[in-house]
Coordinates of C-alpha atoms and ligand atoms in Angstrom, one line a residue:
X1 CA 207.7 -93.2 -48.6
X2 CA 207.4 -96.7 -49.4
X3 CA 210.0 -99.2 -48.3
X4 CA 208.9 -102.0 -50.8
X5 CA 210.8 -102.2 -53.7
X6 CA 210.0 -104.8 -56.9
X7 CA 213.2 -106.5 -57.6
X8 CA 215.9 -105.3 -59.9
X9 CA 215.1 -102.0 -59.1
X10 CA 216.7 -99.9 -56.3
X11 CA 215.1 -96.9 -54.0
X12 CA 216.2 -93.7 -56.0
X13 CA 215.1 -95.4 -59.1
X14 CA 211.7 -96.0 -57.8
X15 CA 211.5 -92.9 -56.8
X16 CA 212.4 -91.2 -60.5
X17 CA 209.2 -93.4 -61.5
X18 CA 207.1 -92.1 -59.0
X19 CA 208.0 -88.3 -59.6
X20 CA 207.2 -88.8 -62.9
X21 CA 204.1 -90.7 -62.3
X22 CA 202.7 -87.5 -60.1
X23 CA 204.5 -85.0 -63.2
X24 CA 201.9 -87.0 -64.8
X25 CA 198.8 -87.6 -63.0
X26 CA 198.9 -85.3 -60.3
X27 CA 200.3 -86.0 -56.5
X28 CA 196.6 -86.6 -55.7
X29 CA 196.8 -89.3 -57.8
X30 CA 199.8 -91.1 -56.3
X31 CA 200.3 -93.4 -53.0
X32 CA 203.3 -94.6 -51.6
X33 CA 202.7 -93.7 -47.9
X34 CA 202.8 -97.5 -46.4
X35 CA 199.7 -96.8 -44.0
X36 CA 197.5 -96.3 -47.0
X37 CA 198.8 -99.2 -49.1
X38 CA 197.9 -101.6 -46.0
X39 CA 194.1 -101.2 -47.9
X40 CA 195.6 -102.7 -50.9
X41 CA 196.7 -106.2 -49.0
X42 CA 195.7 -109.6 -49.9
X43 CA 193.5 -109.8 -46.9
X44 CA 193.8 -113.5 -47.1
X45 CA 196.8 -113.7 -46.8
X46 CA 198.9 -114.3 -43.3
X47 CA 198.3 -111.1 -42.1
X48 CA 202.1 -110.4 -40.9
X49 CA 203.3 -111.2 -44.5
X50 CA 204.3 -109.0 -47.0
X51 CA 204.9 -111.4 -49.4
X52 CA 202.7 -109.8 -52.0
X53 CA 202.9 -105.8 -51.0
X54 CA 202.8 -103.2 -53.5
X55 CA 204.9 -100.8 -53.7
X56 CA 202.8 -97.7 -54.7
X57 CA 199.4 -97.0 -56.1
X58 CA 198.5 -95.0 -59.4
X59 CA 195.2 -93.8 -60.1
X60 CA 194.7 -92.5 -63.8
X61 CA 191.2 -91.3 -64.6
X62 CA 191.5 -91.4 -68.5
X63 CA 193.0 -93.9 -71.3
X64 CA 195.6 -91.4 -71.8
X65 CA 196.6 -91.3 -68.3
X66 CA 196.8 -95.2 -68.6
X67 CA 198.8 -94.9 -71.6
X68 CA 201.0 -92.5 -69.6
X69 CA 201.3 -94.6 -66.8
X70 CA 202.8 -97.8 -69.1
X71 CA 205.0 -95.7 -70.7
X72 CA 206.5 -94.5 -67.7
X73 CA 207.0 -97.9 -66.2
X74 CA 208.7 -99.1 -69.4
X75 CA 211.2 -96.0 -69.0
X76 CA 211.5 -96.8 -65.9
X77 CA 211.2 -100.7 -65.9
X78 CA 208.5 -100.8 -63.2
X79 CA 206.3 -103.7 -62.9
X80 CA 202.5 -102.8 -62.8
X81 CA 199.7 -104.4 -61.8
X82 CA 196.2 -103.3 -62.9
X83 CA 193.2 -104.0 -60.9
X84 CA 189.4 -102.5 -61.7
X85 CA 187.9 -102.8 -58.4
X86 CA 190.1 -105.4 -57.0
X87 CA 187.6 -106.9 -54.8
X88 CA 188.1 -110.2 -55.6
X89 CA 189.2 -111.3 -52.2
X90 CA 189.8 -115.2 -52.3
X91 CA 191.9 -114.6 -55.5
X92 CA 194.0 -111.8 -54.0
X93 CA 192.0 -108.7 -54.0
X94 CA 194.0 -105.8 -55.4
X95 CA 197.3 -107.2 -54.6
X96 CA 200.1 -108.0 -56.8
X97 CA 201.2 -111.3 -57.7
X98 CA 205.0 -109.7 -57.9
X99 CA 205.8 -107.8 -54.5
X100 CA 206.6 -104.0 -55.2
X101 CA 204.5 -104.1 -58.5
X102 CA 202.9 -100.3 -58.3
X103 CA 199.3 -100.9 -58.7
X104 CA 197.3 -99.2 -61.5
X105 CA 193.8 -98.4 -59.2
X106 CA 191.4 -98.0 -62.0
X107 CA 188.5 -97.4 -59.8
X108 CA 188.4 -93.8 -60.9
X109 CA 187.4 -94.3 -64.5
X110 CA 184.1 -95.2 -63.4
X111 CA 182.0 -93.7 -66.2
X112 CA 179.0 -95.4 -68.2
X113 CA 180.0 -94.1 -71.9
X114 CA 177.0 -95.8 -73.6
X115 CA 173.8 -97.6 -73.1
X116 CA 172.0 -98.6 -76.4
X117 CA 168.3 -99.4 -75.7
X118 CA 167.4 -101.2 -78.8
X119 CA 170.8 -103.3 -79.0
X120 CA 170.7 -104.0 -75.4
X121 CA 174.4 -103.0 -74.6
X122 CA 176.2 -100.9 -72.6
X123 CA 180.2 -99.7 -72.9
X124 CA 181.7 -99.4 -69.9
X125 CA 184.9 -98.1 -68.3
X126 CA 186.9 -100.7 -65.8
X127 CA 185.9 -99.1 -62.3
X128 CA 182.0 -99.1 -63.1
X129 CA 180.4 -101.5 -60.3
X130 CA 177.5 -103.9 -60.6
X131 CA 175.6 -101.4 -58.0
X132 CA 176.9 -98.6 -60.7
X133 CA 175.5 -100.8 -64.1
X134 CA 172.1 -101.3 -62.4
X135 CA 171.7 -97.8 -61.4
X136 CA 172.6 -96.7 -64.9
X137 CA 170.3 -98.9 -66.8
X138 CA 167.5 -98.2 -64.5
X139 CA 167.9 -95.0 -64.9
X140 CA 168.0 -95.6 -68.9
X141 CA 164.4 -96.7 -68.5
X142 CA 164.7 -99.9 -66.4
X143 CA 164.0 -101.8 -69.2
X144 CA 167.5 -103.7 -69.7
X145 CA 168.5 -106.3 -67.0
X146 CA 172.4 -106.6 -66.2
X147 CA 174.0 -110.3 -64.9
X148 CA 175.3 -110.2 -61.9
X149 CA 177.3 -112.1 -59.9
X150 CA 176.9 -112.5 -56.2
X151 CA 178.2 -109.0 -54.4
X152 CA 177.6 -106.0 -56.3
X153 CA 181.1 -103.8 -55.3
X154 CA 183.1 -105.6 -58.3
X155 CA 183.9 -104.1 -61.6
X156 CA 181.8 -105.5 -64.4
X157 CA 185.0 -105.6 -66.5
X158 CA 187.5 -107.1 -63.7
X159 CA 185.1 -110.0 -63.3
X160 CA 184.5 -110.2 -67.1
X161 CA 188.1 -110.4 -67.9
X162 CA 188.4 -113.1 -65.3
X163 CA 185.1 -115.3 -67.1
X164 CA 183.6 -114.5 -64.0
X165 CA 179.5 -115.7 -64.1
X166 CA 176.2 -114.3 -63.3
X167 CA 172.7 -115.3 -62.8
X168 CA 170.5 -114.7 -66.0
X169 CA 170.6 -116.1 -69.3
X170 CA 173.7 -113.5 -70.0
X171 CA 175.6 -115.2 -67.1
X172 CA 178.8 -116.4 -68.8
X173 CA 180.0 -112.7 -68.8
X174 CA 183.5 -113.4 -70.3
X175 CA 180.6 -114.2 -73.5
X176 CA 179.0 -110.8 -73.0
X177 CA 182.2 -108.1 -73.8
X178 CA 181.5 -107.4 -77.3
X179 CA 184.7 -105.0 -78.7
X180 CA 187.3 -103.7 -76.2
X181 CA 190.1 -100.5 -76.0
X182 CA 192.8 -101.9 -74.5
X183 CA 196.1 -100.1 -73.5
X184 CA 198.8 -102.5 -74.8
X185 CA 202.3 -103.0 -72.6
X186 CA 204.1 -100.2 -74.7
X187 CA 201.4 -97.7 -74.2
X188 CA 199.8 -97.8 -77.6
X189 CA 196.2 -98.3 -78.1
X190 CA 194.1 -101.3 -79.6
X191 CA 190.2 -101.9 -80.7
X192 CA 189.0 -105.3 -80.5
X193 CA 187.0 -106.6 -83.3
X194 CA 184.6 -104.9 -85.4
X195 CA 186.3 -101.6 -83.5
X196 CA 189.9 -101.9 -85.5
X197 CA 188.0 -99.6 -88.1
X198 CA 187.6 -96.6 -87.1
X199 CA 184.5 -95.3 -87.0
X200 CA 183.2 -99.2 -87.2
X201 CA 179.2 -99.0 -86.8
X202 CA 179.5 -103.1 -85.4
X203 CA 181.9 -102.6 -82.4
X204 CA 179.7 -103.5 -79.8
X205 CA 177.2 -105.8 -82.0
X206 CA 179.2 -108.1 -83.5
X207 CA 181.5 -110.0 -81.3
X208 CA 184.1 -111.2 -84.0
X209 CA 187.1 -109.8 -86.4
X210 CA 188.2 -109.5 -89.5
X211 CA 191.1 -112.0 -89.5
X212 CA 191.9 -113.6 -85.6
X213 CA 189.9 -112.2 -83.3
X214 CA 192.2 -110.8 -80.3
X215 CA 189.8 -110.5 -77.3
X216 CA 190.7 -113.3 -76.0
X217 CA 194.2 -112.6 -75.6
X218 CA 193.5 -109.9 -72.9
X219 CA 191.3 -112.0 -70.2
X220 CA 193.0 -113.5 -67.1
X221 CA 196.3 -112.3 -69.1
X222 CA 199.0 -109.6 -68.6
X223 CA 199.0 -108.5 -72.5
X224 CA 197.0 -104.7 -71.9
X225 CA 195.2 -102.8 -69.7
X226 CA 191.7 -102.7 -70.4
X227 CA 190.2 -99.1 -70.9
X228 CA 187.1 -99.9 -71.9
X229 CA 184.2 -102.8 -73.4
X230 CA 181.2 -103.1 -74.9
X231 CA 178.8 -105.5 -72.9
X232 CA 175.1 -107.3 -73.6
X233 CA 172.2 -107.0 -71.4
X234 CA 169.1 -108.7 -71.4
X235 CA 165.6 -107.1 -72.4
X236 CA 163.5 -107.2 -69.4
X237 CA 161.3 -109.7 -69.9
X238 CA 157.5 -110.2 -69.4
X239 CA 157.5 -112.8 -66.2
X240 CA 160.3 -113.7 -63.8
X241 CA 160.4 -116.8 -61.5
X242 CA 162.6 -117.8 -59.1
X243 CA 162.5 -121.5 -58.1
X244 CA 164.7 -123.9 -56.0
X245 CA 164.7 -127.7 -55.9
X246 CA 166.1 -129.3 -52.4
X247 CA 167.3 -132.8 -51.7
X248 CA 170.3 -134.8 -50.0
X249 CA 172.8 -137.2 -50.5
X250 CA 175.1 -137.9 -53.5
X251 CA 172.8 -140.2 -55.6
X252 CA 170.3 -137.4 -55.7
X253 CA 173.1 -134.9 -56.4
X254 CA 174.0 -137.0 -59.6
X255 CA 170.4 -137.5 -61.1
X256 CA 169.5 -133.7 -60.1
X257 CA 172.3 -133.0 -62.5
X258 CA 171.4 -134.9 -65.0
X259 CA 168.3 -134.0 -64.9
X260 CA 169.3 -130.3 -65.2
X261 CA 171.8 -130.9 -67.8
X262 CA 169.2 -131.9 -69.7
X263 CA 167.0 -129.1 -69.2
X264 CA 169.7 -126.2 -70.2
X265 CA 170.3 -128.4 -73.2
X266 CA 166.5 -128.2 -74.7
X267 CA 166.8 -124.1 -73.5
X268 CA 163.9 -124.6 -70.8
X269 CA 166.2 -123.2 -68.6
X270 CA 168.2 -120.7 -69.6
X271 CA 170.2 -119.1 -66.5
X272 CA 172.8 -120.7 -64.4
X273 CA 171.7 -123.1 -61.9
X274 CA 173.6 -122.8 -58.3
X275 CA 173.6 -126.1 -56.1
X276 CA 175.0 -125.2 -52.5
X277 CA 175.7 -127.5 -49.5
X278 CA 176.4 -126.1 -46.2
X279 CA 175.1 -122.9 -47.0
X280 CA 171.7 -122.0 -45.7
X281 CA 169.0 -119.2 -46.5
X282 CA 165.9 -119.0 -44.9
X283 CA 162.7 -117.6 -46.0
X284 CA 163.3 -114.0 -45.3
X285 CA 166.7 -114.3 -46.7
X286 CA 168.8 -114.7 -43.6
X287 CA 171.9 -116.9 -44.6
X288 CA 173.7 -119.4 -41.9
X289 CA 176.6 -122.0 -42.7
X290 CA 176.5 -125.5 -41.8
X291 CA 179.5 -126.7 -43.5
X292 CA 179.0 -130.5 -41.9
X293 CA 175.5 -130.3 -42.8
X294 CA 174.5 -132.9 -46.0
X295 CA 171.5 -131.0 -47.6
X296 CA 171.6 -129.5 -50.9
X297 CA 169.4 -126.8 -52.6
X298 CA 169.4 -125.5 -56.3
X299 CA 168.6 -122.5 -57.7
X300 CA 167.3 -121.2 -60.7
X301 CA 164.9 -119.2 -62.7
X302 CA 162.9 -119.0 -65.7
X303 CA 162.2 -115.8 -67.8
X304 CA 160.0 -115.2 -70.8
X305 CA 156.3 -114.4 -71.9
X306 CA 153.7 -115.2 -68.7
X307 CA 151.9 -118.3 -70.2
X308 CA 155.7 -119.6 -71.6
X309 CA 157.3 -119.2 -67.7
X310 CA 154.3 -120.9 -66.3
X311 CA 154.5 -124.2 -68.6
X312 CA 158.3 -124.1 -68.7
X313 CA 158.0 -124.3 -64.3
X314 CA 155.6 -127.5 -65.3
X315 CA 158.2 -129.4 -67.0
X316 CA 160.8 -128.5 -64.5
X317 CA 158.6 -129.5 -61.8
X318 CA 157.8 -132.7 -63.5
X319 CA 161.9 -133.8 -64.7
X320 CA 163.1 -132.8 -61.3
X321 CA 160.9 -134.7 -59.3
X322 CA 160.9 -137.6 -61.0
X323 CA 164.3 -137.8 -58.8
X324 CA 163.5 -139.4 -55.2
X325 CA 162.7 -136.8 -52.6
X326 CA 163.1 -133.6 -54.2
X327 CA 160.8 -131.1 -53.8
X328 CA 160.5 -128.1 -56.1
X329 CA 158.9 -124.1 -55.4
X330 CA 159.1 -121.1 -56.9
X331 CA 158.3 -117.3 -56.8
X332 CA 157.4 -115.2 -59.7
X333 CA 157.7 -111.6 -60.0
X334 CA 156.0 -108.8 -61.4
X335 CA 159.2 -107.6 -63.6
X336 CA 158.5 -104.1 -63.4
X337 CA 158.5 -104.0 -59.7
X338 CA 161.9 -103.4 -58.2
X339 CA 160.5 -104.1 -54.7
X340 CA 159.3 -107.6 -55.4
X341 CA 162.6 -110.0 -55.4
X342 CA 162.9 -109.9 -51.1
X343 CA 166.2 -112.1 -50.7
X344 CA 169.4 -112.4 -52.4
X345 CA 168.6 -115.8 -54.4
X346 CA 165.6 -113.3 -55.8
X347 CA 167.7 -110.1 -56.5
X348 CA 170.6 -111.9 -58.3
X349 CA 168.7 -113.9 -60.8
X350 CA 166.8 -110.5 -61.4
X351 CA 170.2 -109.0 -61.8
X352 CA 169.5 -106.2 -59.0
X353 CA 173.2 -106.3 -56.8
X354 CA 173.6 -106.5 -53.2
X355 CA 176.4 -107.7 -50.8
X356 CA 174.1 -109.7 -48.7
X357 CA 176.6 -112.8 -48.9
X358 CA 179.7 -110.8 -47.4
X359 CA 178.2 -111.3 -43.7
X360 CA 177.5 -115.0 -43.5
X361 CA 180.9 -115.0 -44.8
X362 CA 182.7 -113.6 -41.6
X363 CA 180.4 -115.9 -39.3
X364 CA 183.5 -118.0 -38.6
X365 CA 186.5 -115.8 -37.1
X366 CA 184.5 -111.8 -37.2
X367 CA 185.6 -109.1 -39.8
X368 CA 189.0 -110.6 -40.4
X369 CA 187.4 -114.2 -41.8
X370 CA 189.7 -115.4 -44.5
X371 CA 188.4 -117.6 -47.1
X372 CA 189.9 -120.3 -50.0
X373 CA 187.7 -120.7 -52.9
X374 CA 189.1 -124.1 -54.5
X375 CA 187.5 -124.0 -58.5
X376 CA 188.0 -126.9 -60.6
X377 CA 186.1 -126.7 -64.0
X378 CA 184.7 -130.2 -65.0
X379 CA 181.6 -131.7 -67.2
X380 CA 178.3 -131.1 -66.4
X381 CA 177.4 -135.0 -66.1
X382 CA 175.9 -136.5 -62.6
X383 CA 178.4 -139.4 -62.5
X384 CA 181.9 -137.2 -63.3
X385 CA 180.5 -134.6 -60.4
X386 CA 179.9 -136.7 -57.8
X387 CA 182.9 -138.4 -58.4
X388 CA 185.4 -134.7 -58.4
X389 CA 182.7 -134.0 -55.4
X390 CA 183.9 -137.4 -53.5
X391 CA 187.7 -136.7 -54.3
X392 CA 187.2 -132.9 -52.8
X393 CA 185.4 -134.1 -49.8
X394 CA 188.2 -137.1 -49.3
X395 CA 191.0 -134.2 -49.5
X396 CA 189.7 -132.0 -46.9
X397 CA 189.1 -134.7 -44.7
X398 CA 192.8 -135.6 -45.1
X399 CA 193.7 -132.0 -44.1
X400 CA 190.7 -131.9 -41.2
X401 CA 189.4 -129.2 -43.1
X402 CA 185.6 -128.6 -43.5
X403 CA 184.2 -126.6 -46.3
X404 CA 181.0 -125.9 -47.7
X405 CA 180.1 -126.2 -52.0
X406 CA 178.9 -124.5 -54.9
X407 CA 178.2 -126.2 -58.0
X408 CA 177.5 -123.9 -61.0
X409 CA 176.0 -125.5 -63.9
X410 CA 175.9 -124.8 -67.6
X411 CA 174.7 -127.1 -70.2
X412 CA 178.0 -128.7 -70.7
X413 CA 180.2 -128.0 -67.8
X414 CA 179.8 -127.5 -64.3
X415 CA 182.0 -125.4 -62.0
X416 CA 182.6 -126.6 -58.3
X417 CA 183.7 -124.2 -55.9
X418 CA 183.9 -125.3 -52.3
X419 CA 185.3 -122.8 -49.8
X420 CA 186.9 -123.3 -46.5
X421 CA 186.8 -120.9 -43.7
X422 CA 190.0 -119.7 -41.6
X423 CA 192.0 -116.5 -39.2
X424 CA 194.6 -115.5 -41.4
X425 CA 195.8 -113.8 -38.4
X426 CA 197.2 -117.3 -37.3
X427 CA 200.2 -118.2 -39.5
X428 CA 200.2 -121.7 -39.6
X429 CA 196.6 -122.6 -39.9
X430 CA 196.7 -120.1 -43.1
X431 CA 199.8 -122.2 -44.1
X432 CA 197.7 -125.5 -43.7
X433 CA 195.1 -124.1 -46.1
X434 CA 197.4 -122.9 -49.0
X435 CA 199.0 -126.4 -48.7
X436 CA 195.9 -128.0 -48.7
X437 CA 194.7 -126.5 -51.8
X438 CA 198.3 -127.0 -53.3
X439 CA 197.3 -130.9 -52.5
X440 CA 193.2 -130.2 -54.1
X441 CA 195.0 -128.8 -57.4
X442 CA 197.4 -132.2 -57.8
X443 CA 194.4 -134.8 -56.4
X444 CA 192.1 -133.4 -59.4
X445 CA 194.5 -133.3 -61.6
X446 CA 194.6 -136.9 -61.4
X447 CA 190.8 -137.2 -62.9
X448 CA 191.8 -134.0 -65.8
X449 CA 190.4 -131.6 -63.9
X450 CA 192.3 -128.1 -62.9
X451 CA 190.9 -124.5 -61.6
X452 CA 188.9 -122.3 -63.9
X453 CA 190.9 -119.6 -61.6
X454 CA 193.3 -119.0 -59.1
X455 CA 194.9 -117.0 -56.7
X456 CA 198.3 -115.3 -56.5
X457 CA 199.5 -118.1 -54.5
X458 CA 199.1 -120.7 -56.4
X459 CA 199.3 -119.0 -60.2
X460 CA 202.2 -120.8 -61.2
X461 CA 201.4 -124.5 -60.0
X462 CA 197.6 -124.0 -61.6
X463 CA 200.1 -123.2 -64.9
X464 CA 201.6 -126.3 -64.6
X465 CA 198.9 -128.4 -65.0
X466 CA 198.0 -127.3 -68.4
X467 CA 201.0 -129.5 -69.6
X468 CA 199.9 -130.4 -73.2
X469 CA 202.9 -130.9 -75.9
X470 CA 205.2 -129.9 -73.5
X471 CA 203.7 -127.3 -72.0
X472 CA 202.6 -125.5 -75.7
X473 CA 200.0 -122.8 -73.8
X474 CA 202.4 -121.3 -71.3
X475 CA 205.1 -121.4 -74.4
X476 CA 202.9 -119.5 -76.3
X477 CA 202.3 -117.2 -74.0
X478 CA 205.6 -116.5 -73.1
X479 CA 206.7 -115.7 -76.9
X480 CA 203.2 -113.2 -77.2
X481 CA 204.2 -111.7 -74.0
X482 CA 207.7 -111.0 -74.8
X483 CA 206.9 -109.9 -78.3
X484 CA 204.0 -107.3 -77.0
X485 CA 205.8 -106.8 -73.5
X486 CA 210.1 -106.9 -73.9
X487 CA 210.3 -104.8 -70.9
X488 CA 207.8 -107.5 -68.9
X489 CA 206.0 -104.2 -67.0
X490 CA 202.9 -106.0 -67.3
X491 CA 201.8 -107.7 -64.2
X492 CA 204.9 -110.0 -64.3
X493 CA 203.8 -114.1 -63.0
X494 CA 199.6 -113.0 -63.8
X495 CA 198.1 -116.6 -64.7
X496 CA 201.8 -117.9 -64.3
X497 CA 202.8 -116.2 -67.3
X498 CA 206.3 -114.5 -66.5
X499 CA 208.3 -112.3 -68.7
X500 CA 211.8 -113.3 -70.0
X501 CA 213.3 -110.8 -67.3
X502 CA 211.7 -112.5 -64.3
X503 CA 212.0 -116.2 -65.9
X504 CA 213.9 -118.4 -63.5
Ligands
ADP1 P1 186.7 -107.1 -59.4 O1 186.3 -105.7 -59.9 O2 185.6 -108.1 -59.8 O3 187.0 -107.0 -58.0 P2 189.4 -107.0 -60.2 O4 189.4 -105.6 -60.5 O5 190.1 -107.5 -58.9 O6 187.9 -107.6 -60.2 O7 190.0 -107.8 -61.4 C1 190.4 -109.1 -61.4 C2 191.6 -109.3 -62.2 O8 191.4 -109.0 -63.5 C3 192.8 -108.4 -61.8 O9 193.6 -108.9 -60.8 C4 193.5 -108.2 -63.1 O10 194.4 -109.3 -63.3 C5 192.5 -108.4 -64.1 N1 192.0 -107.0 -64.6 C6 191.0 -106.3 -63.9 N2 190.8 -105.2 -64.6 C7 191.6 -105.2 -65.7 C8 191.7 -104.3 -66.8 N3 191.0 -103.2 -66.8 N4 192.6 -104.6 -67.7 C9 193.3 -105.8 -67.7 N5 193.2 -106.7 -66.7 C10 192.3 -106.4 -65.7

C-alpha cells in the first residue's frame, strides 16, 4: 500500500477513500502499490525526490465514474489531480502539484463520440491521442485534417486545456474546443455554451453562450474535470506546401519576423510559423542539436486551391528574401497521399502525428534526459523578440547553461520557448536548472513578459507575476474556487491557485 499521504489526512483515512474508490470503480481500477506509481513521477524531476508523488491512481472509464470519483474525495477530503494523457513531461507529466494528491488517469475514456463531416468537428473524450484523432478521421473518409502539435501520444483535450498549439491554420487549439461536459468539484455536471440546453442543436458549432460564456474557466484551472469537448478540424484542402526560410544572426531574426508578422496579418499565411536555433533536421528528417550553433530556420506552410498555394509561395518567396541572406524552399504535396509528407516538419503541418522529436531529445544524458522548457509569451514584433531573445541568452550565460530556441509566431504574439538539456539523476545540477529558470521568470518580468505555462515547480512564482490591482486574477480565482470547490479537492496549487484549506 502506498506510504504517501496528502497532508491533513492520515493512513486509515486514506484508506476509507480508497475502499470506496475500488466499491466504486472496480479494484482493477485502483493503484496504490508504490512500484506502479513510480510510472506516474515527474521524470524531470531529481530523480531521488518525492517531492511531488502521488499517492494513488483512479481510473474511471465513464463521466459517472468521474462524478463518483469527486464525490468520494469530497466525503473523504482527498485531493485529486486529473491528467488526460499526462505526457507533458517538462511541465510535470502526470504528477501532482500537491504530494499524495490521488491521480484521476483518464486515459481509459478514450472514445471518439462524434465526427461531423460537413461541420468539420469532432467530440472527443480526455484520453483520445493525436495518433487516436488522426486514425479516426482517416478512417471517417480522410477528408478532415486534425492540428497537431509535435509528439502524437498527448491527449487532444489535456493539450487543449493547456492552450497548447499545433501546426495548421486550426493551430491555436485552446480556439478549437467548441462546447464542453465538465465534471464540476462537487460532482455535478455542466455543458458549456450552446450545450446548457438540452438537446441544443449548436453545441459544437457555435463557440459562445447565452449570458458569460464559462469555457474559459476550466483551462489551465482546477474548477472541473473535463469529460468531454467538441473540437474543429480543417477540410482537407486541395494543395499543401511545406516551405522553410534559413538565415543567421539576430538582425535577420528581427526583419524575418517582421516580415512574417506581416504576412499572417494579410492571411497569406495562415498556420503557425516555427523558428528553431540549435536544432537541426536534415533532408531525410534526421534531427541533431547544436545548442551553441547560431543558425536559424523557419517553418511553415501554405494550404488552399493549387493555382492560390502556388502564388501565395511567390509572395512569400519575394517578402522574405528581401531580408539579407535568406534563402527560401518548399515541398508541396499531393493532399490525398498519406505517404508523401517524409519528415516530421512535413507530417506535422499536414497534421499526421509522430514522436519523431522524442529521440533527439535524449541525445544529451540517454533515456533519462531531463529537459526545462522556459515559455515567455511576448509580441510578435522583430525589435521586442530579439530583445526578450538577448535577455534569455544573457541569463543562461550567467547560469553556464546552453539551450537551444523555439519561436512560435502568430500574427500578434510570438511564443519563445528555449529548452535546456540536463541528468536529473544528479541533484544539484537539476537544482541549478529550476533556480535558473526561477531567475528567467524574474529577468523577463522586468520587460512585461511572463510564461504562457509552467511547471509544478514553479506554479506559484509564475502566479505572482500576474500582480495587477493587487493581485485581482489570483483573487478572483481564489473566491470562484472556493465558491465551486469549499472542500478544495480539486487539484489544490494547479496554476498557483490554492484553496482556502491549503492557503498559507
Ligand atoms: P497531455 O495529454 O497533452 O499529456 P495532460 O493530460 O498532461 O496533457 O494535461 C495537461 C494538464 O491539463 C493536466 O496537468 C491538468 O492540469 C489539465 N487537464 C488535463 N486533462 C484535463 C481534464 N480532462 N479536465 C481538466 N483538466 C485537465
Amino acid at each position: 500500500m502506498t506510504s504517501t499521504l496528502p497532508p491533513h489526512l492520515g493512513a486509515s483515512a486514506l484508506d476509507r477513500a480508497l475502499a470506496a474508490f475500488v466499491g466504486e470503480l472496480g479494484p482493477e481500477s485502483v493503484v496504490s502499490e508504490p512500484e506502479e506509481l513510480r510510472a506516474y513521477r515527474d521524470p524531470y524531476t531529481y530523480s531521488e525526490s518525492d517531492e511531488f508523488d502521488a499517492s494513488a491512481v483512479v481510473m474511471p472509464t465513464t463521466t459517472e465514474q468521474v462524478q463518483a470519483v469527486v464525490r468520494i474525495a469530497n466525503e473523504h477530503r482527498v485531493p485529486l489531480w486529473m491528467f488526460s494523457q499526462g505526457r507533458n513531461n517538462t511541465y510535470g507529466g502526470s504528477a501532482p502539484r500537491l504530494r499524495g494528491s490521488v491521480l484521476v488517469n483518464l486515459r481509459r475514456m478514450n472514445r471518439i463520440l462524434e465526427i461531423d463531416r460537413d461541420l468539420a468537428y469532432a467530440v472527443v473524450e480526455p484520453g483520445v491521442r493525436w495518433f487516436d484523432l488522426f486514425d479516426g478521421l482517416q478512417e471517417a473518409g480522410g477528408d478532415l485534417w486534425p492540428s497537431i502539435p509535435d509528439l502524437g501520444w498527448g491527449s487532444v483535450v489535456g493539450n487543449s486545456l493547456e492552450y497548447g498549439i499545433g501546426y495548421t491554420p486550426y493551430g491555436d487549439h485552446a480556439r478549437n474546443i467548441c462546447g464542453m461536459e465538465v465534471v464540476l468539484p462537487d460532482g455535478s455536471l455542466l455543458r458549456t455554451g450552446m450545450g446548457a440546453m438540452e438537446g441544443n442543436a449548436a453545441f459544437h458549432t457555435y463557440p459562445h453562450s447565452y449570458g458569460p460564456s464559462f469555457g474559459g474557466l476550466f483551462q489551465q484551472s482546477n474548477l472541473g474535470i473535463v469529460t468531454s469537448v467538441g473540437w474543429w478540424v480543417m477540410r482537407r484542402p486541395e494543395a499543401y506546401s511545406a516551405c522553410w526560410a534559413r538565415f543567421r544572426g539576430y538582425d535577420t531574426l528581427g526583419e524575418v519576423v517582421d516580415v512574417l508578422r506581416r504576412l499572417m496579418l494579410d492571411r497569406v499565411i495562415e498556420n503557425t510559423p516555427l523558428l528553431n536555433r540549435g536544432v537541426e533536421i536534415d533532408a531525410d528528417g534526421n534531427f541533431s542539436l547544436d545548442p551553441d550553433g547560431e543558425g536559424w530556420s523557419a517553418r511553415f506552410a501554405l494550404y488552399g486551391r493549387a493555382g492560390l498555394v502556388d502564388a501565395q509561395f511567390a509572395v512569400v518567396e519575394q517578402a522574405l528574401r528581401a531580408a539579407p541572406g535568406v534563402e527560401v524552399v518548399r515541398r508541396t504535396f499531393d493532399t490525398a497521399d498519406l505517404t508523401g509528407p517524409a519528415n516530421h516538419d512535413e507530417r506535422v503541418q499536414r497534421g499526421i502525428p509522430d514522436m519523431d522529436l522524442l529521440d533527439p531529445r535524449m541525445l544529451p544524458y540517454g533515456e533519462v534526459t531531463g529537459h526545462l522548457d522556459f515559455s515567455p509569451i511576448g509580441p510578435c514584433r522583430g525589435a521586442d523578440v530579439v530583445r526578450l531573445e538577448k535577455l534569455v541568452r544573457a541569463t543562461y550565460a550567467r547560469h553556464g547553461r546552453q539551450y537551444v530556441n523555439g519561436l512560435y509566431l502568430t500574427p500578434r504574439s510570438a511564443l519563445h520557448i528555449s529548452t535546456t538539456f540536463y541528468d536529473p539523476r544528479d541533484e544539484e545540477q537539476t537544482r541549478g536548472v529550476f533556480e535558473g529558470y526561477a531567475d528567467l521568470v524574474r529577468e523577463v518580468a522586468t520587460l512585461g513578459y511572463a510564461p504562457y505555462r509552467t511547471n509544478l515547480q514553479h506554479m506559484d512564482l509564475v502566479a505572482e507575476q500576474f500582480g495587477f490591482a493587487d493581485h485581482a486574477q489570483r483573487r478572483v480565482a481564489e473566491r470562484i474556487k472556493d465558491a465551486l470547490d469549499p472542500n478544495g479537492v480539486l487539484a489544490p496549487g494547479k496554476s498557483g491557485i490554492w484553496p482556502a484549506a491549503y492557503r498559507r
